[in-house]
Tab-separated table of C-alpha atoms in Angstrom:
chain	number	residue	atom	x	y	z
A	1	MET	CA	21.823	-29.011	54.428
A	2	ALA	CA	18.693	-28.002	52.531
A	3	ARG	CA	17.885	-28.099	48.840
A	4	VAL	CA	16.847	-24.505	48.148
A	5	VAL	CA	15.278	-23.157	44.957
A	6	VAL	CA	15.733	-19.394	44.627
A	7	VAL	CA	13.193	-17.967	42.193
A	8	GLY	CA	14.612	-14.878	40.508
A	9	ALA	CA	18.097	-14.188	39.126
A	10	GLY	CA	18.006	-10.489	39.932
A	11	MET	CA	20.014	-8.658	42.564
A	12	VAL	CA	18.076	-9.994	45.545
A	13	GLY	CA	17.918	-13.580	44.266
A	14	ALA	CA	21.656	-13.494	43.558
A	15	ALA	CA	22.391	-12.212	47.075
A	16	CYS	CA	20.209	-14.954	48.582
A	17	ALA	CA	21.966	-17.598	46.468
A	18	TYR	CA	25.358	-16.181	47.462
A	19	SER	CA	24.670	-16.416	51.205
A	20	LEU	CA	22.829	-19.755	51.011
A	21	ALA	CA	25.585	-21.379	48.927
A	22	ARG	CA	28.254	-20.107	51.335
A	23	ASP	CA	26.301	-21.853	54.091
A	24	GLY	CA	26.630	-25.099	52.135
A	25	HIS	CA	23.025	-25.432	50.997
A	26	GLU	CA	22.298	-27.044	47.648
A	27	VAL	CA	21.066	-23.990	45.734
A	28	THR	CA	19.286	-23.809	42.378
A	29	VAL	CA	18.497	-20.336	41.021
A	30	VAL	CA	15.739	-20.280	38.401
A	31	ASP	CA	14.520	-17.385	36.294
A	32	ARG	CA	12.258	-17.194	33.265
A	33	GLY	CA	14.645	-14.595	31.783
A	34	PRO	CA	18.345	-13.662	31.946
A	35	VAL	CA	20.499	-12.474	34.861
A	36	GLY	CA	19.239	-9.121	36.149
A	37	GLY	CA	16.640	-8.835	33.397
A	38	GLY	CA	13.950	-7.223	35.552
A	39	THR	CA	14.151	-4.229	37.860
A	40	THR	CA	17.849	-4.923	38.576
A	41	SER	CA	18.772	-3.520	35.173
A	42	ARG	CA	16.388	-0.569	35.456
A	43	GLY	CA	17.834	1.397	38.315
A	44	GLU	CA	21.014	3.305	39.111
A	45	GLY	CA	22.716	0.879	41.486
A	46	ASN	CA	21.982	2.943	44.566
A	47	ILE	CA	23.227	1.718	47.931
A	48	LEU	CA	21.821	4.379	50.228
A	49	VAL	CA	21.586	4.899	53.936
A	50	SER	CA	20.872	8.608	53.462
A	51	ASP	CA	17.229	8.265	52.385
A	52	LYS	CA	16.132	5.956	55.209
A	53	SER	CA	14.516	7.214	58.394
A	54	ALA	CA	15.361	5.535	61.694
A	55	GLY	CA	13.667	2.132	61.846
A	56	PRO	CA	13.907	-1.440	60.552
A	57	GLU	CA	14.754	-0.548	56.927
A	58	LEU	CA	17.620	1.673	58.095
A	59	ALA	CA	18.954	-1.170	60.248
A	60	LEU	CA	18.912	-3.408	57.158
A	61	ALA	CA	20.599	-0.674	55.087
A	62	LEU	CA	23.362	-0.121	57.642
A	63	ARG	CA	24.078	-3.868	57.667
A	64	SER	CA	23.995	-3.915	53.870
A	65	VAL	CA	26.577	-1.160	53.351
A	66	GLU	CA	28.934	-3.148	55.567
A	67	LEU	CA	28.234	-6.360	53.603
A	68	TRP	CA	28.669	-4.575	50.247
A	69	ARG	CA	32.088	-3.431	51.463
A	70	ARG	CA	33.015	-7.040	52.264
A	71	ILE	CA	31.658	-8.328	48.947
A	72	ALA	CA	33.702	-5.702	47.107
A	73	GLU	CA	36.805	-6.820	49.009
A	74	ARG	CA	36.142	-10.479	48.230
A	75	LEU	CA	35.016	-10.242	44.596
A	76	GLY	CA	36.847	-7.080	43.549
A	77	ALA	CA	35.527	-3.518	43.521
A	78	ASP	CA	36.092	-3.187	39.755
A	79	THR	CA	34.097	-6.351	39.060
A	80	LEU	CA	31.060	-4.715	40.641
A	81	GLU	CA	31.961	-1.134	39.685
A	82	TRP	CA	31.620	-0.596	43.437
A	83	GLU	CA	32.200	3.007	44.440
A	84	PRO	CA	31.954	4.175	48.065
A	85	LYS	CA	31.347	7.697	46.785
A	86	GLY	CA	29.076	9.079	49.505
A	87	GLY	CA	25.833	10.950	49.029
A	88	LEU	CA	25.128	14.669	49.122
A	89	VAL	CA	21.526	15.637	49.814
A	90	VAL	CA	20.756	19.256	48.980
A	91	ALA	CA	17.812	21.446	49.840
A	92	THR	CA	16.332	23.829	47.305
A	93	THR	CA	14.428	25.969	49.835
A	94	ASP	CA	15.008	27.049	53.441
A	95	GLU	CA	11.954	25.025	54.542
A	96	THR	CA	13.246	21.772	53.073
A	97	LEU	CA	16.685	22.487	54.543
A	98	GLY	CA	15.153	22.647	58.020
A	99	ALA	CA	13.305	19.354	57.464
A	100	LEU	CA	16.443	17.739	56.017
A	101	ARG	CA	18.599	18.781	58.979
A	102	GLU	CA	16.017	17.441	61.428
A	103	PHE	CA	15.801	14.164	59.480
A	104	ALA	CA	19.610	13.867	59.588
A	105	THR	CA	19.683	14.478	63.344
A	106	GLN	CA	17.345	11.513	63.867
A	107	GLN	CA	19.413	9.372	61.497
A	108	ALA	CA	22.606	10.274	63.334
A	109	ALA	CA	20.979	9.082	66.574
A	110	ALA	CA	20.272	5.764	64.806
A	111	GLY	CA	23.912	5.307	63.816
A	112	VAL	CA	24.125	6.994	60.410
A	113	SER	CA	27.230	9.047	59.864
A	114	CYS	CA	26.312	12.390	58.329
A	115	GLU	CA	27.573	15.952	58.361
A	116	PRO	CA	25.680	19.189	57.682
A	117	VAL	CA	27.068	21.180	54.745
A	118	GLU	CA	26.813	24.962	54.786
A	119	PRO	CA	25.920	26.735	51.529
A	120	GLY	CA	29.448	28.088	51.158
A	121	ASP	CA	30.883	24.573	51.387
A	122	LEU	CA	28.613	22.884	48.826
A	123	SER	CA	30.922	23.710	45.934
A	124	GLY	CA	33.770	21.987	47.744
A	125	TYR	CA	31.776	18.770	47.437
A	126	GLU	CA	30.264	19.428	44.007
A	127	PRO	CA	31.826	22.290	42.027
A	128	ASN	CA	29.094	22.108	39.348
A	129	LEU	CA	26.182	22.648	41.766
A	130	ALA	CA	23.995	25.727	41.408
A	131	PRO	CA	25.560	28.444	43.594
A	132	ASP	CA	22.301	29.550	45.264
A	133	LEU	CA	21.308	26.374	47.139
A	134	PRO	CA	20.701	26.931	50.865
A	135	GLY	CA	22.680	23.911	52.116
A	136	GLY	CA	22.674	20.169	52.509
A	137	VAL	CA	23.859	17.094	54.362
A	138	PHE	CA	26.711	14.774	53.341
A	139	TYR	CA	26.440	11.016	53.977
A	140	PRO	CA	29.828	9.291	53.565
A	141	GLY	CA	28.206	5.825	53.817
A	142	ASP	CA	26.316	5.921	50.498
A	143	GLN	CA	27.729	3.685	47.781
A	144	GLN	CA	27.048	2.625	44.211
A	145	VAL	CA	27.449	-0.527	42.121
A	146	GLN	CA	26.694	-1.428	38.522
A	147	PRO	CA	23.743	-3.637	39.454
A	148	VAL	CA	23.817	-6.179	36.622
A	149	ARG	CA	27.563	-6.710	37.002
A	150	ALA	CA	27.121	-7.060	40.755
A	151	THR	CA	24.314	-9.599	40.255
A	152	ALA	CA	26.399	-11.631	37.815
A	153	ALA	CA	29.381	-11.523	40.187
A	154	LEU	CA	27.340	-12.795	43.148
A	155	LEU	CA	25.828	-15.589	41.037
A	156	TYR	CA	29.293	-16.528	39.804
A	157	ALA	CA	30.549	-16.721	43.380
A	158	ALA	CA	27.486	-18.804	44.340
A	159	ARG	CA	28.219	-21.215	41.498
A	160	ILE	CA	31.775	-21.647	42.747
A	161	ASP	CA	30.160	-22.619	46.069
A	162	GLY	CA	28.081	-25.232	44.239
A	163	ALA	CA	24.939	-23.362	43.169
A	164	THR	CA	23.237	-24.002	39.821
A	165	VAL	CA	21.679	-21.195	37.770
A	166	ARG	CA	18.943	-22.088	35.260
A	167	HIS	CA	17.321	-19.692	32.809
A	168	GLY	CA	14.122	-20.109	30.797
A	169	VAL	CA	12.405	-21.637	33.821
A	170	GLU	CA	8.963	-20.327	34.710
A	171	VAL	CA	7.622	-21.228	38.145
A	172	LEU	CA	4.065	-22.568	38.129
A	173	GLY	CA	3.632	-23.538	41.768
A	174	VAL	CA	4.912	-25.694	44.595
A	175	ARG	CA	3.953	-29.217	45.628
A	176	THR	CA	3.737	-29.995	49.291
A	177	ARG	CA	3.994	-33.125	51.388
A	178	SER	CA	1.110	-34.394	53.490
A	179	ASP	CA	2.461	-32.394	56.444
A	180	GLY	CA	2.276	-29.187	54.433
A	181	GLN	CA	6.025	-28.801	53.860
A	182	VAL	CA	7.372	-27.893	50.413
A	183	TRP	CA	8.281	-30.993	48.399
A	184	SER	CA	9.093	-29.599	44.963
A	185	VAL	CA	8.787	-26.586	42.700
A	186	GLU	CA	6.719	-27.091	39.584
A	187	CYS	CA	8.130	-25.260	36.569
A	188	ARG	CA	7.642	-24.917	32.849
A	189	VAL	CA	10.813	-25.404	30.811
A	190	ASP	CA	10.691	-25.379	26.999
A	191	GLY	CA	6.945	-26.000	27.100
A	192	ALA	CA	7.236	-29.034	29.390
A	193	VAL	CA	6.279	-29.168	33.060
A	194	VAL	CA	9.148	-30.294	35.275
A	195	GLU	CA	9.590	-30.570	39.029
A	196	ILE	CA	12.652	-29.488	40.963
A	197	ASP	CA	12.899	-31.180	44.362
A	198	ALA	CA	13.238	-28.659	47.155
A	199	ASP	CA	13.104	-28.342	50.912
A	200	ALA	CA	12.800	-24.579	50.646
A	201	VAL	CA	11.760	-22.005	48.030
A	202	VAL	CA	12.805	-18.360	48.104
A	203	ASN	CA	10.535	-15.953	46.231
A	204	ALA	CA	12.974	-13.277	45.028
A	205	THR	CA	10.979	-12.147	42.012
A	206	GLY	CA	10.930	-8.426	42.747
A	207	THR	CA	8.082	-6.564	41.075
A	208	TRP	CA	6.584	-9.859	39.889
A	209	ALA	CA	6.526	-11.296	43.408
A	210	GLY	CA	2.808	-10.665	43.767
A	211	ASP	CA	2.074	-13.003	40.849
A	212	VAL	CA	4.689	-15.624	41.767
A	213	SER	CA	3.647	-15.686	45.445
A	214	ALA	CA	0.049	-16.301	44.352
A	215	ARG	CA	1.187	-19.198	42.124
A	216	ILE	CA	3.035	-20.663	45.076
A	217	GLY	CA	-0.109	-20.336	47.193
A	218	ALA	CA	1.340	-17.801	49.626
A	219	PRO	CA	0.376	-14.406	48.214
A	220	VAL	CA	2.051	-11.176	49.328
A	221	PRO	CA	1.079	-7.713	48.021
A	222	VAL	CA	3.789	-6.318	45.742
A	223	LEU	CA	2.826	-3.704	43.158
A	224	PRO	CA	4.750	-1.942	40.366
A	225	ARG	CA	5.794	1.684	40.948
A	226	ARG	CA	7.104	3.101	37.692
A	227	GLY	CA	10.185	5.239	37.337
A	228	PHE	CA	12.110	6.843	34.481
A	229	ILE	CA	15.840	7.428	34.300
A	230	LEU	CA	17.399	9.915	31.895
A	231	VAL	CA	20.836	9.075	30.480
A	232	THR	CA	23.156	11.815	29.248
A	233	GLU	CA	25.858	11.588	26.633
A	234	PRO	CA	29.223	10.464	28.068
A	235	LEU	CA	30.965	13.203	30.038
A	236	PRO	CA	34.164	13.595	32.015
A	237	ARG	CA	33.653	13.302	35.759
A	238	VAL	CA	31.146	16.091	36.424
A	239	VAL	CA	29.412	14.803	39.559
A	240	ARG	CA	31.446	13.262	42.355
A	241	HIS	CA	28.808	11.832	44.687
A	242	LYS	CA	25.233	10.707	44.640
A	243	VAL	CA	23.438	14.027	44.660
A	244	TYR	CA	19.762	14.363	45.290
A	245	THR	CA	17.233	16.834	46.602
A	246	ALA	CA	15.595	16.543	49.994
A	247	ASP	CA	12.153	16.077	48.355
A	248	TYR	CA	13.299	12.595	47.334
A	249	VAL	CA	12.912	11.280	50.866
A	250	SER	CA	9.298	12.399	51.223
A	251	ASN	CA	8.495	11.046	47.735
A	252	VAL	CA	9.923	7.624	48.569
A	253	ALA	CA	7.873	7.499	51.749
A	254	SER	CA	4.665	8.636	50.063
A	255	GLY	CA	1.920	6.193	49.209
A	256	ALA	CA	0.340	8.350	46.510
A	257	ALA	CA	-0.459	6.746	43.168
A	258	GLY	CA	-0.013	9.996	41.206
A	259	LEU	CA	3.243	11.247	39.733
A	260	GLU	CA	5.959	12.446	42.089
A	261	THR	CA	9.375	13.622	40.975
A	262	SER	CA	12.574	14.580	42.718
A	263	VAL	CA	16.137	14.912	41.477
A	264	VAL	CA	18.729	12.177	41.848
A	265	VAL	CA	21.938	12.663	39.844
A	266	GLU	CA	25.019	10.492	39.645
A	267	GLY	CA	27.889	9.777	37.326
A	268	THR	CA	28.858	6.303	36.142
A	269	ARG	CA	32.133	4.605	35.276
A	270	GLY	CA	31.072	4.697	31.628
A	271	GLY	CA	30.819	8.510	31.648
A	272	THR	CA	27.062	8.861	31.313
A	273	VAL	CA	25.213	10.774	34.009
A	274	LEU	CA	21.968	9.211	35.256
A	275	ILE	CA	19.078	11.466	36.234
A	276	GLY	CA	16.113	10.179	38.294
A	277	ALA	CA	13.682	9.891	39.904
A	278	SER	CA	9.986	9.696	39.142
A	279	ARG	CA	7.423	7.592	40.933
A	280	GLU	CA	3.920	6.732	39.771
A	281	ARG	CA	1.644	3.767	40.117
A	282	VAL	CA	0.322	3.017	36.641
A	283	GLY	CA	0.568	-0.780	36.507
A	284	PHE	CA	3.091	-2.225	34.055
A	285	ASP	CA	2.666	0.521	31.436
A	286	THR	CA	6.065	1.101	29.761
A	287	THR	CA	5.035	4.159	27.721
A	288	ILE	CA	7.577	6.966	28.105
A	289	SER	CA	5.916	10.202	29.212
A	290	TYR	CA	7.753	13.166	27.713
A	291	ALA	CA	5.993	15.514	30.144
A	292	VAL	CA	7.595	13.595	33.015
A	293	VAL	CA	10.966	13.544	31.255
A	294	ARG	CA	10.799	17.326	30.770
A	295	THR	CA	9.954	17.866	34.444
A	296	MET	CA	12.840	15.658	35.550
A	297	ALA	CA	15.280	17.378	33.184
A	298	ALA	CA	14.220	20.831	34.385
A	299	GLN	CA	14.604	19.832	38.040
A	300	ALA	CA	18.059	18.420	37.356
A	301	VAL	CA	19.141	21.634	35.586
A	302	ARG	CA	17.940	23.566	38.657
A	303	ILE	CA	20.613	21.944	40.832
A	304	PHE	CA	23.232	21.289	38.108
A	305	PRO	CA	22.905	24.196	35.641
A	306	PHE	CA	25.603	22.781	33.314
A	307	LEU	CA	23.178	20.022	32.316
A	308	ASP	CA	21.335	22.434	30.024
A	309	ARG	CA	24.328	22.200	27.666
A	310	VAL	CA	24.318	18.402	27.705
A	311	SER	CA	22.290	16.088	25.467
A	312	LEU	CA	20.299	13.088	26.611
A	313	LEU	CA	21.031	9.825	24.841
A	314	ARG	CA	18.020	7.899	26.039
A	315	VAL	CA	15.421	7.356	28.722
A	316	TYR	CA	14.661	4.028	30.325
A	317	THR	CA	11.830	2.895	32.486
A	318	GLY	CA	11.418	0.307	35.194
A	319	PHE	CA	9.043	-0.898	37.856
A	320	ARG	CA	10.000	-0.793	41.511
A	321	PRO	CA	8.523	-3.594	43.618
A	322	TYR	CA	6.324	-1.501	45.885
A	323	CYS	CA	4.861	-2.834	49.089
A	324	PRO	CA	1.978	-0.840	50.633
A	325	ASP	CA	3.758	-0.387	53.977
A	326	HIS	CA	7.121	0.498	52.334
A	327	LEU	CA	8.979	-2.385	53.958
A	328	PRO	CA	10.460	-5.319	52.073
A	329	VAL	CA	8.979	-8.761	52.655
A	330	ILE	CA	11.708	-11.012	54.038
A	331	GLY	CA	11.211	-14.252	55.898
A	332	ALA	CA	9.334	-17.530	56.183
A	333	ASP	CA	5.718	-17.700	55.110
A	334	SER	CA	3.695	-19.360	57.870
A	335	ARG	CA	1.119	-20.698	55.387
A	336	ILE	CA	3.444	-23.177	53.657
A	337	GLY	CA	6.464	-24.649	55.423
A	338	GLY	CA	9.646	-23.994	53.479
A	339	VAL	CA	8.377	-20.973	51.543
A	340	TYR	CA	10.394	-17.797	52.075
A	341	HIS	CA	9.935	-14.372	50.568
A	342	ALA	CA	12.704	-11.885	49.724
A	343	CYS	CA	10.916	-9.208	47.725
A	344	GLY	CA	9.191	-5.846	47.814
A	345	HIS	CA	12.315	-3.703	48.251
A	346	GLU	CA	10.886	-0.889	46.123
A	347	GLY	CA	13.747	1.344	44.951
A	348	ALA	CA	16.249	-0.008	47.468
A	349	GLY	CA	16.713	-3.595	46.272
A	350	ILE	CA	20.317	-3.173	45.185
A	351	GLY	CA	21.298	-1.544	48.437
A	352	LEU	CA	19.392	-3.938	50.683
A	353	ALA	CA	20.229	-7.141	48.784
A	354	PRO	CA	23.229	-8.439	50.792
A	355	ALA	CA	21.531	-8.032	54.192
A	356	THR	CA	18.408	-9.634	52.716
A	357	GLY	CA	20.424	-12.617	51.464
A	358	GLU	CA	22.156	-12.912	54.815
A	359	MET	CA	18.807	-12.826	56.627
A	360	ILE	CA	17.324	-15.543	54.386
A	361	ALA	CA	20.414	-17.733	54.871
A	362	ASP	CA	20.247	-17.221	58.653
A	363	LEU	CA	16.560	-18.192	58.688
A	364	VAL	CA	16.986	-21.222	56.409
A	365	SER	CA	19.982	-22.369	58.464
A	366	GLY	CA	18.088	-21.843	61.718
A	367	ARG	CA	20.341	-19.109	63.140
A	368	SER	CA	19.294	-15.893	64.770
A	369	THR	CA	19.449	-12.995	62.317
A	370	PHE	CA	21.944	-10.139	62.486
A	371	VAL	CA	19.204	-7.548	61.953
A	372	PRO	CA	15.880	-8.285	63.734
A	373	ALA	CA	13.740	-10.019	61.117
A	374	GLU	CA	10.306	-9.638	62.660
A	375	PRO	CA	9.340	-6.271	61.048
A	376	PHE	CA	9.910	-7.771	57.573
A	377	SER	CA	7.922	-10.941	58.172
A	378	PRO	CA	5.352	-11.915	55.513
A	379	ASP	CA	3.028	-12.741	58.393
A	380	ARG	CA	2.067	-9.078	58.642
A	381	PHE	CA	-0.030	-9.635	55.506
A	382	VAL	CA	-1.250	-13.091	56.507
A	383	PHE	CA	-2.769	-11.888	59.754
A	384	GLU	CA	-4.031	-8.701	58.182
A	385	ALA	CA	-6.048	-10.790	55.721
A	386	ALA	CA	-7.280	-13.256	58.350
B	1	MET	CA	31.035	27.040	-4.206
B	2	PRO	CA	29.981	27.532	-0.572
B	3	THR	CA	32.543	26.584	2.087
B	4	PHE	CA	32.818	25.846	5.791
B	5	THR	CA	35.996	25.521	7.778
B	6	PHE	CA	37.462	22.399	9.349
B	7	ASP	CA	40.061	23.258	11.985
B	8	GLY	CA	40.467	26.519	10.069
B	9	GLN	CA	40.905	24.936	6.637
B	10	PRO	CA	38.243	25.875	4.015
B	11	ILE	CA	36.121	22.908	2.866
B	12	PRO	CA	33.951	23.389	-0.250
B	13	PHE	CA	30.619	21.584	-0.464
B	14	ARG	CA	27.621	21.205	-2.729
B	15	PRO	CA	24.250	22.318	-1.323
B	16	GLY	CA	22.547	19.352	0.383
B	17	GLN	CA	25.783	17.598	1.323
B	18	SER	CA	26.385	16.574	4.907
B	19	VAL	CA	29.425	17.789	6.810
B	20	GLY	CA	30.743	14.214	6.754
B	21	ALA	CA	30.307	13.840	2.997
B	22	ALA	CA	32.065	17.152	2.344
B	23	LEU	CA	34.976	16.169	4.611
B	24	ILE	CA	35.357	12.799	2.847
B	25	ALA	CA	35.220	14.541	-0.551
B	26	ALA	CA	38.037	16.821	0.664
B	27	GLY	CA	40.127	13.775	1.582
B	28	ILE	CA	39.653	14.090	5.345
B	29	TYR	CA	38.761	10.794	7.002
B	30	SER	CA	39.124	11.484	10.717
B	31	TRP	CA	37.647	14.315	12.805
B	32	ARG	CA	37.369	12.947	16.318
B	33	VAL	CA	39.611	11.129	18.808
B	34	THR	CA	38.078	8.688	21.275
B	35	ARG	CA	37.653	9.313	24.995
B	36	VAL	CA	39.806	6.568	26.446
B	37	ASP	CA	42.627	5.811	24.002
B	38	ALA	CA	42.537	8.890	21.740
B	39	ARG	CA	41.978	6.720	18.650
B	40	PRO	CA	40.988	8.469	15.375
B	41	ARG	CA	37.363	8.254	14.220
B	42	GLY	CA	35.381	9.378	11.179
B	43	LEU	CA	32.432	7.959	9.235
B	44	PHE	CA	31.457	4.409	10.102
B	45	CYS	CA	27.793	3.711	9.357
B	46	GLY	CA	27.180	7.010	7.589
B	47	ILE	CA	23.438	6.863	8.286
B	48	GLY	CA	23.077	8.368	11.761
B	49	VAL	CA	23.006	5.181	13.780
B	50	CYS	CA	26.463	4.501	15.197
B	51	PHE	CA	27.475	7.912	16.600
B	52	ASP	CA	31.086	7.255	15.591
B	53	CYS	CA	31.427	10.361	13.380
B	54	LEU	CA	30.841	12.912	16.157
B	55	VAL	CA	32.311	16.338	15.585
B	56	THR	CA	32.131	19.811	17.070
B	57	ILE	CA	30.183	22.345	15.012
B	58	ASP	CA	30.183	26.027	15.975
B	59	GLY	CA	31.349	25.016	19.447
B	60	ALA	CA	28.620	22.407	20.033
B	61	PRO	CA	30.183	18.946	20.499
B	62	ASN	CA	28.762	15.527	19.647
B	63	GLN	CA	27.123	16.415	16.337
B	64	ARG	CA	26.876	13.520	13.879
B	65	ALA	CA	28.848	14.629	10.809
B	66	CYS	CA	26.815	12.253	8.633
B	67	ARG	CA	23.554	13.941	9.652
B	68	ALA	CA	24.607	17.583	10.012
B	69	PRO	CA	23.927	19.542	6.830
B	70	ALA	CA	26.926	21.502	5.576
B	71	ALA	CA	26.244	25.249	5.711
B	72	ASP	CA	28.169	28.217	4.445
B	73	GLY	CA	30.508	29.683	7.037
B	74	ILE	CA	30.070	27.170	9.861
B	75	SER	CA	33.126	26.239	11.891
B	76	VAL	CA	33.751	22.501	12.216
B	77	THR	CA	36.495	21.414	14.601
B	78	THR	CA	38.071	18.128	15.641
B	79	GLN	CA	36.404	16.756	18.756
B	80	ARG	CA	38.600	15.402	21.519
B	81	GLY	CA	37.042	13.022	24.027
B	82	THR	CA	33.583	13.909	25.255
B	83	GLY	CA	33.785	17.454	23.960
B	84	HIS	CA	32.826	18.573	27.464
B	85	ASP	CA	36.229	18.621	29.166
B	86	ASP	CA	35.472	22.099	30.501
B	87	LEU	CA	32.885	20.562	32.846
B	88	ALA	CA	35.287	18.135	34.561
B	89	VAL	CA	35.614	18.390	38.331
């Protein structure tokens, strides 16, 4: 069994620790901050298959929804606030409806269960929707968790399987043996430099993975892509599913640096309704833009008119770990033996976390992976640079 | 003295008083029941921070009684739950 240091106590790090500890590895999770203190606590807890086009990320998502179901069974759905609520994607124009239906046809061929919804049937799914929308597609496989609770639950389960979780630990680099294999992880703890012996290191530092991978000596390109989420006052159940507009899919797939917005609306156990989603590449600037907030609010009112009678309590911002080719970076780094990456999931880290953790555990344990791992390999950047 | 109504009952107030202050002066300490357990709520912090004193004013729910100025003729009513039960699906 290997001594594995997982860097990052967010959703992805917790999922890696969970799978590695179940395999019997000696796992230490380190984070400079608290559990889920980065992007994990800045999203909505989306577990989506609906927004993924046929390809490697969809394969990972389909595996993940199955693993989330098993995790909910094992750890308790209420513990995670796990809700298999399904997603309803709506079009706002006839053109986008055509594109959405075509997208869904390709997804269905790749194994996604989805059903077209005629305009007259939309209100059966969501009674509060605007009555003039041209139609949509329903995806029963979409789910939701409360991401910080889910992260804490997975770390708790990992600790029961022997893992250790350490906070206030900043990773400075790795030391290697003469044969190039990882020997230890060098960290700063309370101002002192300490070493944690390790056979393997997993870089699960999300949006900060670019910096941490450089410190380790195995850089991968991960950049921040900012988003805002609007939070309403607590309401009764007003939205049953994840509801978003078809523009969301093209925005996610876009590589533009400028602002893009689409509407993503969902209720929470606590009663607040969360309204996303904006995307812009502006570095780590946390300034709230009221122009963006206004645009997002107006778009949300377009599909859920009742929202114009509802107050917002607050707006929060976060940074998705964006990778230039829109695929997460999962796998062994060929530059340093024992270094693995599990990062760059952009806005899908919560959803993709369990399949990512499973893949890392399979690779560390020397098994073949459930989902083909090659498309996610960090080597795509290594050879690009060479 | 100007007055507003609370659940139909006339409440006198002095100009500049908040709705919450006028209700307290009239001996009324609770004007909301909570969402989950229907527990009574009134003023807690009294300075606009805690959102415990929410009340419905002229049909608009979730107004902070401690911050809302009392005005002649407004209709203040007890708020139950979120104040948005009509939106439930």
